[in-house]
N, CA and C of each residue as an Amber inpcrd file, in Angstrom:
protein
   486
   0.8420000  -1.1740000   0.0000000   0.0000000   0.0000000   0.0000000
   0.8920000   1.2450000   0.0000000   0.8650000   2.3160000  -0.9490000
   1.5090000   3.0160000  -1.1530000   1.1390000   4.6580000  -0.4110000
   1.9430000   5.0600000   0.4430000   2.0980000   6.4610000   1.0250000
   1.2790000   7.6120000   0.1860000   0.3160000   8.1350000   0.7950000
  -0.2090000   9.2240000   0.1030000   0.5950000   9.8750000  -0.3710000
   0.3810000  11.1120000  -1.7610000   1.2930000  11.5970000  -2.1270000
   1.1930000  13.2550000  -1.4540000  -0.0190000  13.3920000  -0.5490000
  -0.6160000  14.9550000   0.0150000   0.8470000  14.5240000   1.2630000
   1.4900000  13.8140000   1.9090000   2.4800000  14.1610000   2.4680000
   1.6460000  13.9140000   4.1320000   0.7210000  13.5030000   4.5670000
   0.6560000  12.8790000   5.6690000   0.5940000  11.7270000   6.6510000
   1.4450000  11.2150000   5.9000000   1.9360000   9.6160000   6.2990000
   1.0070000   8.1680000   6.4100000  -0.5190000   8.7910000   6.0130000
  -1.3410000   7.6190000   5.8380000  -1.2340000   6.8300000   4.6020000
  -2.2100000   5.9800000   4.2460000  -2.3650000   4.9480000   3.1830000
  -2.9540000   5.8270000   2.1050000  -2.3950000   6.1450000   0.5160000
  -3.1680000   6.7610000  -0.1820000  -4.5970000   6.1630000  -0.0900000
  -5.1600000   4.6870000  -0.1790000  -6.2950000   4.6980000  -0.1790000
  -7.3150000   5.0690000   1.0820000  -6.5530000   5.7680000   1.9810000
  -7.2500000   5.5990000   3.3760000  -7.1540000   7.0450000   3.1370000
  -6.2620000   7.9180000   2.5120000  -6.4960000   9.3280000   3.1640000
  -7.0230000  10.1090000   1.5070000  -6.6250000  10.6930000   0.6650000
  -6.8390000  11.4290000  -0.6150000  -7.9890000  10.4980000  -1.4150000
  -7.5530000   9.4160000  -2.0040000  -7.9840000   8.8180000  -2.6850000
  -9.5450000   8.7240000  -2.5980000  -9.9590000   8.2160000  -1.4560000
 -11.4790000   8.4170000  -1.5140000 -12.1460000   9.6640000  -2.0580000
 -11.5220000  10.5430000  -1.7410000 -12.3470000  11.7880000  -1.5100000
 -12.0550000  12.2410000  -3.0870000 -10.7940000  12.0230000  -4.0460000
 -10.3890000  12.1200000  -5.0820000 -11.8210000  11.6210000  -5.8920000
 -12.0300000  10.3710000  -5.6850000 -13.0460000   9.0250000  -6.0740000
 -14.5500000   9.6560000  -5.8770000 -14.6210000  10.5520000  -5.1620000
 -15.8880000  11.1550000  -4.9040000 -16.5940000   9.9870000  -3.6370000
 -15.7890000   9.1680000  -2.8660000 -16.5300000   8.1510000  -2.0020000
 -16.6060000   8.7590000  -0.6990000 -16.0490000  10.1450000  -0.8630000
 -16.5730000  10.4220000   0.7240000 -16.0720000  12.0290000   0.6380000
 -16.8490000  13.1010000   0.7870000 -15.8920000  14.7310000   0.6760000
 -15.0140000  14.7170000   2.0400000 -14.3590000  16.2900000   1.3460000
 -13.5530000  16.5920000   2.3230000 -13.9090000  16.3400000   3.8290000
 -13.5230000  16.4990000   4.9110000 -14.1570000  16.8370000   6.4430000
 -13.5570000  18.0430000   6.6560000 -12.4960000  18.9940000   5.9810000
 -12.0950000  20.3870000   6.4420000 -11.3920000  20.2480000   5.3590000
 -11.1480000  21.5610000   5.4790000 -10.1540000  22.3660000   4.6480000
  -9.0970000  22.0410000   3.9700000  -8.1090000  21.9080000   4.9200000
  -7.1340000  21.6620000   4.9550000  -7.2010000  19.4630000   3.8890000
  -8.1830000  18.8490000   4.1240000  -8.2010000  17.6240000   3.7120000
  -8.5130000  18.0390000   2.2260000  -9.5780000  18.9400000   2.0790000
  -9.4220000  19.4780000   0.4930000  -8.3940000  19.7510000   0.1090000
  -7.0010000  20.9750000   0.8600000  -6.1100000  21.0520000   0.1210000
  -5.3830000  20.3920000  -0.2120000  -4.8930000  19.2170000   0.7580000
  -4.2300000  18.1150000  -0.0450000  -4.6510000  16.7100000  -1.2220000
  -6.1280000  17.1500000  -1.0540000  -6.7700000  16.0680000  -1.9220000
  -6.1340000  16.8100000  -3.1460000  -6.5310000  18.3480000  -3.1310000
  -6.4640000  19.1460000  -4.4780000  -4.7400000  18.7870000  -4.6890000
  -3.4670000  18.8010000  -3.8920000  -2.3410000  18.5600000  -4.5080000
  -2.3760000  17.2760000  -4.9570000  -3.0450000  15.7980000  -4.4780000
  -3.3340000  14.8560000  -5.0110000  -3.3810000  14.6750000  -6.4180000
  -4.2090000  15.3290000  -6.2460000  -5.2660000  15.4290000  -7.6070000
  -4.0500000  15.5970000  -8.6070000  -2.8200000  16.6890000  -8.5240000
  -2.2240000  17.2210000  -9.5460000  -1.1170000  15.6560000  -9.9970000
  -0.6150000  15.4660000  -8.7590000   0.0540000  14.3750000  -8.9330000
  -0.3620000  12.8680000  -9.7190000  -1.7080000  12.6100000  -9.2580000
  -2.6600000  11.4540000  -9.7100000  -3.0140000  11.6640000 -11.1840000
  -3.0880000  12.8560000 -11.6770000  -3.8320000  13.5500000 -12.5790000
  -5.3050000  13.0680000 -12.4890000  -5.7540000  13.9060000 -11.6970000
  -7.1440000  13.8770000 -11.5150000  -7.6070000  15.5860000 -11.6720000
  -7.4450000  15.9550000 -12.7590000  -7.5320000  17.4760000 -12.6030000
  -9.0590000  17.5530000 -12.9310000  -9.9290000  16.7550000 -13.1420000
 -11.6780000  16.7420000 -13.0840000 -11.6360000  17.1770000 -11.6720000
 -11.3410000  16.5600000 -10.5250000 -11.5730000  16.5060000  -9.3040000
 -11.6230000  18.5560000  -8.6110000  -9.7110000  18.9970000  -9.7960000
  -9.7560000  20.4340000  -9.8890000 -10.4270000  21.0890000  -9.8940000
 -11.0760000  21.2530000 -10.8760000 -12.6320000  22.0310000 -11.9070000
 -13.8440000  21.4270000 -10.5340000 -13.9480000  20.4890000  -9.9660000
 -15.0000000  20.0380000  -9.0380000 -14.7560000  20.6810000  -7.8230000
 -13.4630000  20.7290000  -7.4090000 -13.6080000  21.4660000  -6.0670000
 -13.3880000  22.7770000  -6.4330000 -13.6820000  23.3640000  -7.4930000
 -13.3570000  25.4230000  -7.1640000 -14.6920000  25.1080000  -6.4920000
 -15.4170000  26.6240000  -6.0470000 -16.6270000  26.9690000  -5.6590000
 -16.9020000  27.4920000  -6.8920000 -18.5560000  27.4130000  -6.9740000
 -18.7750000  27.3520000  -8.4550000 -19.0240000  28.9970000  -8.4290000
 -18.6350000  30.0760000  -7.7030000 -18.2940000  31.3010000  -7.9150000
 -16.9220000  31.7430000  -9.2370000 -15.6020000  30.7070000  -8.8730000
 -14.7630000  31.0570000  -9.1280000 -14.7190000  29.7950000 -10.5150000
 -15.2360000  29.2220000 -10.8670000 -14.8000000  28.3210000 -11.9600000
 -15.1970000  28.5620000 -13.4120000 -15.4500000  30.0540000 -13.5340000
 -15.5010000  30.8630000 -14.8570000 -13.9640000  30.9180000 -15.5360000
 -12.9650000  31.0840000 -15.1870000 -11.8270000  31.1250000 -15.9370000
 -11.0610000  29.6300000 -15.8410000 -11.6970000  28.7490000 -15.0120000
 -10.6870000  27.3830000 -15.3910000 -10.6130000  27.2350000 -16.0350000
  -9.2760000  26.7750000 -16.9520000  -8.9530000  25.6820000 -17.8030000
  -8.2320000  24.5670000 -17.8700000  -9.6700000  23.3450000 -17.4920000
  -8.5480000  22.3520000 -17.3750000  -7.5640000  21.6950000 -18.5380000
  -7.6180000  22.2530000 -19.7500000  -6.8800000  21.3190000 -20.6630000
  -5.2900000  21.9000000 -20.1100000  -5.1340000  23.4420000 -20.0360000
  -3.9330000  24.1160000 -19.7050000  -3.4650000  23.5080000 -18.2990000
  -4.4500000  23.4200000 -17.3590000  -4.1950000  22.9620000 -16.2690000
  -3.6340000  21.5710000 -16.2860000  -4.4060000  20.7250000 -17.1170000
  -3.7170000  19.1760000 -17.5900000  -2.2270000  19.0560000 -17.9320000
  -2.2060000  19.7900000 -19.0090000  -0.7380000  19.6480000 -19.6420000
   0.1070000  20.5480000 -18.2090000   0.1290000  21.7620000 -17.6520000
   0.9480000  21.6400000 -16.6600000   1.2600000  20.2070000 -15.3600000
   0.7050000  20.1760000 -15.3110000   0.4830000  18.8920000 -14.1670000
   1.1130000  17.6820000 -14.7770000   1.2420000  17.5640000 -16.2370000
   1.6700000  16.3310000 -16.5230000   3.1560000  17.0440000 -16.5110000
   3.3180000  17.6200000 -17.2960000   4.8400000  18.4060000 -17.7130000
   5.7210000  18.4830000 -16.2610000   5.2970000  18.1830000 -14.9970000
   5.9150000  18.8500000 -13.6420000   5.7190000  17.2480000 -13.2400000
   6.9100000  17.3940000 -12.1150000   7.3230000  15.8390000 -11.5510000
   7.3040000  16.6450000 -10.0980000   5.5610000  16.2200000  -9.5980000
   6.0460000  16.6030000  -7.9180000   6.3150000  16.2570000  -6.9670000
   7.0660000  16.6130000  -6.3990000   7.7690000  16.5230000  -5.5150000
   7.6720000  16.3890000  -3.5240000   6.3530000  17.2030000  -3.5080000
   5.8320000  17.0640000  -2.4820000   4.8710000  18.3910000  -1.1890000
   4.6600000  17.9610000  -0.1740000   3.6760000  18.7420000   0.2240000
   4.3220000  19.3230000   1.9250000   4.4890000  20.7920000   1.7720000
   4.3490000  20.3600000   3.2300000   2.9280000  21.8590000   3.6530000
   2.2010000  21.4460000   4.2570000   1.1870000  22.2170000   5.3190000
   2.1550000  23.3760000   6.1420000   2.2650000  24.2410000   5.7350000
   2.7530000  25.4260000   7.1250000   1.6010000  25.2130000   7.8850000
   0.5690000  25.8560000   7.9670000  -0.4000000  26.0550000   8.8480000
  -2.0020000  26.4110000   8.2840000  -2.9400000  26.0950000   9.3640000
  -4.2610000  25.9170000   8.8820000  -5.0050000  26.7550000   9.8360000
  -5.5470000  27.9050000   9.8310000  -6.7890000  28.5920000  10.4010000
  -7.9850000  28.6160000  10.0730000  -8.5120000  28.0000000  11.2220000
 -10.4090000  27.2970000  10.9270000 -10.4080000  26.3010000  10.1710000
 -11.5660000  26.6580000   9.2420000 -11.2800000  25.2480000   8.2370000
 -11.4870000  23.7040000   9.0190000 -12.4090000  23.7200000   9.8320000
 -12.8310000  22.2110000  10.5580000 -14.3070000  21.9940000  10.4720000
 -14.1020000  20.5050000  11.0370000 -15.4930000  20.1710000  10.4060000
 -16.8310000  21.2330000  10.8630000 -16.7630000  21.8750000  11.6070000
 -17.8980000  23.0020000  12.3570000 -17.6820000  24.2560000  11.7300000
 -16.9700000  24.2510000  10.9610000 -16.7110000  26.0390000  10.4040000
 -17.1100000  25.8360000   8.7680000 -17.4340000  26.9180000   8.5190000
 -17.8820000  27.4120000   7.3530000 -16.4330000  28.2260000   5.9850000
 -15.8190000  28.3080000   6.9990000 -14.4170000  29.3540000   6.0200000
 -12.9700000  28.2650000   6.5940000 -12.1860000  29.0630000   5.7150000
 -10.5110000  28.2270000   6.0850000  -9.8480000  28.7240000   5.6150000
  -8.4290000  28.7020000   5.8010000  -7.3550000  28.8480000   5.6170000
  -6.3610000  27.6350000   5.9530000  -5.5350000  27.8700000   4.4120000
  -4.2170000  26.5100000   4.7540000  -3.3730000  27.3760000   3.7640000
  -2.0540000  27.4270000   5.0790000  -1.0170000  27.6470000   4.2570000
   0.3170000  26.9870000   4.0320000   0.7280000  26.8280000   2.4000000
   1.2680000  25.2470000   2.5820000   2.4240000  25.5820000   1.5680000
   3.4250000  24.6350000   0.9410000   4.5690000  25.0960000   0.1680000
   4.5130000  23.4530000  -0.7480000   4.2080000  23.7400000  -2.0790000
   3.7980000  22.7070000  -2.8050000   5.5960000  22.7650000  -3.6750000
   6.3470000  21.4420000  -3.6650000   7.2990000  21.7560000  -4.5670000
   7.1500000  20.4150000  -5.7530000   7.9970000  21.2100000  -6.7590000
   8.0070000  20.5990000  -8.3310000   8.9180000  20.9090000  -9.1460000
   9.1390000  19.9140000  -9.7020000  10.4560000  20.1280000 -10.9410000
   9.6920000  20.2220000 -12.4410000  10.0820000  21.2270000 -12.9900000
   9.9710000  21.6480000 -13.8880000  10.3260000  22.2410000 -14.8390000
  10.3760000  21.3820000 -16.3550000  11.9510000  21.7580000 -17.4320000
  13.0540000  21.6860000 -16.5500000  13.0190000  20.6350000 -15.6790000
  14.4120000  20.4990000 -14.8910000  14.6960000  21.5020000 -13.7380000
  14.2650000  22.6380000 -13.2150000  14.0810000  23.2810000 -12.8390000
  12.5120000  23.2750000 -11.4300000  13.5690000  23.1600000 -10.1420000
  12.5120000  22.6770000  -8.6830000  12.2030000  24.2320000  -8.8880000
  10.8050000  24.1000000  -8.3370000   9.6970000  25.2500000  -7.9990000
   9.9410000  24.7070000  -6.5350000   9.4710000  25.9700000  -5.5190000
   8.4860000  25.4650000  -4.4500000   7.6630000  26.5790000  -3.9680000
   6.1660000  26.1050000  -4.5090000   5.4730000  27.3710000  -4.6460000
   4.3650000  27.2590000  -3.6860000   4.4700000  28.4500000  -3.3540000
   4.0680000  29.0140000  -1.3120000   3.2330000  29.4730000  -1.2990000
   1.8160000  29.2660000  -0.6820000   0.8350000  30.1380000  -1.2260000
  -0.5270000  29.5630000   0.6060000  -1.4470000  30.9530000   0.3100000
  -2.2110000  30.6770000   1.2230000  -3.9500000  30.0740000   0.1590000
  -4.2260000  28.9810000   0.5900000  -5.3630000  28.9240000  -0.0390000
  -6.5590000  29.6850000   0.8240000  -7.4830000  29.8790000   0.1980000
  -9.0350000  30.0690000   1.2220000 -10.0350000  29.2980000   0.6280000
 -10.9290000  28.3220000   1.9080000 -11.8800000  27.4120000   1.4050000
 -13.2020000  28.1740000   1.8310000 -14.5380000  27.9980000   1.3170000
 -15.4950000  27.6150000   2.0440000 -16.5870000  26.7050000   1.9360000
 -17.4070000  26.4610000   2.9200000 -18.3780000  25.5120000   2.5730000
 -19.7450000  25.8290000   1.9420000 -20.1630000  24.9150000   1.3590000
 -21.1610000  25.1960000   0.3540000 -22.4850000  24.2200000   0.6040000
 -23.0200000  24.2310000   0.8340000 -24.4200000  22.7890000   1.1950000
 -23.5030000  21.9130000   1.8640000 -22.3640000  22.0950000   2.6330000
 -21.7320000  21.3290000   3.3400000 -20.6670000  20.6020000   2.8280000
 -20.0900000  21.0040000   1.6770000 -19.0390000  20.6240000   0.6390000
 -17.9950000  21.4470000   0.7940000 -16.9740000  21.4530000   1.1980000
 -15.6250000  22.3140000   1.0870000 -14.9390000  22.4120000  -0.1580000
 -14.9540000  23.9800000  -0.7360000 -14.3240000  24.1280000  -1.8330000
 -13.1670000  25.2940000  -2.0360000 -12.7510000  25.4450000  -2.9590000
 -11.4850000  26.5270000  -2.4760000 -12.1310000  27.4410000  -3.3650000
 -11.6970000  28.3900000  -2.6100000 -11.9690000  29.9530000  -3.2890000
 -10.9660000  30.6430000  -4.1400000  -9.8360000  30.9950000  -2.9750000
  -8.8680000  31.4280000  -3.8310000  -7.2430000  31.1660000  -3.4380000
  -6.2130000  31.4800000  -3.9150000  -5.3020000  31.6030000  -2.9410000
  -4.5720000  33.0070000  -3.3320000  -3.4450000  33.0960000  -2.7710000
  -2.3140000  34.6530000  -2.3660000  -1.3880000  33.7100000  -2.3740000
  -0.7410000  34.0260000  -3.0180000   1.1900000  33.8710000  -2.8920000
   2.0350000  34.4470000  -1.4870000   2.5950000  33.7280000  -1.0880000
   3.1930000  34.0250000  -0.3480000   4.6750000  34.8710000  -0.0710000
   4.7860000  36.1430000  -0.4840000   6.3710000  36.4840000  -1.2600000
   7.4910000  35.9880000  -0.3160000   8.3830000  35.6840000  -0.9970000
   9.6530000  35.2140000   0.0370000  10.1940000  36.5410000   1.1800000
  10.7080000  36.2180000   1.9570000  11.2740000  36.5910000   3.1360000
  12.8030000  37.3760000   2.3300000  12.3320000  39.1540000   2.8030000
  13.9170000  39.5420000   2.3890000  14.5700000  39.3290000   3.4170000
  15.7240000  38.7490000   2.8320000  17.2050000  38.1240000   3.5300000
  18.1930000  39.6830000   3.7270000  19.0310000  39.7670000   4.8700000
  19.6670000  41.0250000   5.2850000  20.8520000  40.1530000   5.0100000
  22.1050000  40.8730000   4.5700000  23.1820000  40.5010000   4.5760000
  23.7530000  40.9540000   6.2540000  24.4210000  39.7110000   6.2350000
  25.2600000  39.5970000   7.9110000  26.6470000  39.9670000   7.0640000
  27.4510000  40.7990000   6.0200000  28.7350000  40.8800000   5.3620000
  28.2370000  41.7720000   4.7670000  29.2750000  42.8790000   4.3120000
  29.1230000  43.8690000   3.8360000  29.3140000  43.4910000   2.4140000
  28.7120000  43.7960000   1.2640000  28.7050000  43.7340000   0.0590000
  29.8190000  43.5630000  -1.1970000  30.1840000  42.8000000  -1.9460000
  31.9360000  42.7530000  -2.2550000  31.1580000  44.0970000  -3.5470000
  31.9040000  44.8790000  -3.8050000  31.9500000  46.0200000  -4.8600000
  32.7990000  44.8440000  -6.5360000  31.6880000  45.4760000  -7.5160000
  33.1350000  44.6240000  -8.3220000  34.5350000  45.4300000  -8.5130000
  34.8450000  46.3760000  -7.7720000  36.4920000  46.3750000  -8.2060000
  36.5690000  46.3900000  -6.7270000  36.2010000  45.9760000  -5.7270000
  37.1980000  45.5850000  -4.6220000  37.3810000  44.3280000  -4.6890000
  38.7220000  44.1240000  -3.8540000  39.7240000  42.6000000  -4.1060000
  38.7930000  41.5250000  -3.5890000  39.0160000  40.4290000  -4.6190000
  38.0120000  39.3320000  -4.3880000  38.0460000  38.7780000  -2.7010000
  37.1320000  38.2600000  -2.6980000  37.5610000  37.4670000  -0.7250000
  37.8090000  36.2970000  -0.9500000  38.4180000  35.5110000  -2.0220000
  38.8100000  34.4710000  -2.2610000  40.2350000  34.5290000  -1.6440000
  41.1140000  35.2620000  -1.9230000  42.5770000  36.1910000  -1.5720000
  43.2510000  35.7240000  -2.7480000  42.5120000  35.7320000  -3.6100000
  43.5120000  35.7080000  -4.7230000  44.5210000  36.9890000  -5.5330000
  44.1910000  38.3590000  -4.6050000  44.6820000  39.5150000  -4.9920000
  43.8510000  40.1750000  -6.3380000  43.5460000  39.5670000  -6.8280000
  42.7110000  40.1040000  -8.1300000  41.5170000  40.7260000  -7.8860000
  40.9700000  41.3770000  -8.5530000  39.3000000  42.2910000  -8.1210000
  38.4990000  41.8120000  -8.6570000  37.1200000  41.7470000  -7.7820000
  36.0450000  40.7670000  -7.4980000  35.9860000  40.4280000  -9.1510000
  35.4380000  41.7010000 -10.2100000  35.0360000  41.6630000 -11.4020000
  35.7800000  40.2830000 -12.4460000  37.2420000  39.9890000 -11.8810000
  37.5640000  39.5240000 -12.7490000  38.3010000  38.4130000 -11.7610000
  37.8230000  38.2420000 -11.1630000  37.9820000  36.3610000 -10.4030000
  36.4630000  35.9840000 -10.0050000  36.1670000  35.6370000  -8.9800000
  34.7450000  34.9570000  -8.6800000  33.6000000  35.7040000  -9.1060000
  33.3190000  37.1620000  -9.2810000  32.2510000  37.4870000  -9.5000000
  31.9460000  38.0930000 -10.8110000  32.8380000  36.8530000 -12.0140000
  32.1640000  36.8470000 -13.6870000  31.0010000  36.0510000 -13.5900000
């Protein structure tokens, strides 16, 4: 029995898969969002187009959506964190970091989804990107004509920093 691919250590057929299958919906939020990374991996991108809320499923396209999903080898899931989004709530939040290789080239793309419920169906609304964290330099900046910090005597421009 093979490891889900949503990244929470159960049996794919015990945790995504059903709910992929339509044999049982989400119970929160957060179980939609990893069904929905499922989905990309499994290629189940019907399941995609099924869980928007049918507010937001005017611009899907799953054929574009298909061919990305096949073209990308993913890689995996991790959950940062989930606000609300349980079986008693109506709204959610999950914020999670989905990574993928693509044209050879790893993504890992960070984003907050928002769900809500609908006749008792959890669907996603939308998500926000998450922008990366500016990094402060702890070293003061090499200039390209000051001397490389390699100590090779030569200036940055024309040893390490071509």
């Amino acid at each position: 029995m093979s490891t889900c691919h949503c990244g929470s250590g159960r049996p794919f057929a015990e945790c995504c898969q059903p709910i992929l299958l339509d044999q049982r919906p989400a119970a929160t939020a957060e179980e939609l969002m990893r069904a929905r990374y499922a989905a990309y991996v499994t290629d189940r991108i019907d399941f995609l187009g099924a869980s928007l809320h049918p507010e937001q499923r005017g611009d899907y396209d799953e054929v574009a959506t298909r061919r990305w999903a096949r073209q990308s080898e993913w890689l995996g899931l991790e959950v940062v964190s989930s606000d609300a989004g349980g079986p008693a709530d109506d709204s959610g939040s999950v914020e999670f970091v989905a990574s993928y290789r693509e044209k050879g080239v790893v993504h890992h793309h960070h984003e907050v989804s928002e769900f809500r419920k609908l006749d008792g169906r959890w669907y996603f609304t939308q998500g926000r990107l998450v922008p990366p964290k500016t990094q402060h330099r702890t070293t003061p900046k090499v200039g390209r004509n000051d001397p490389c910090p390699c100590g090779s005597g030569r200036k940055y421009k024309k040893c390490c920093g071509k």
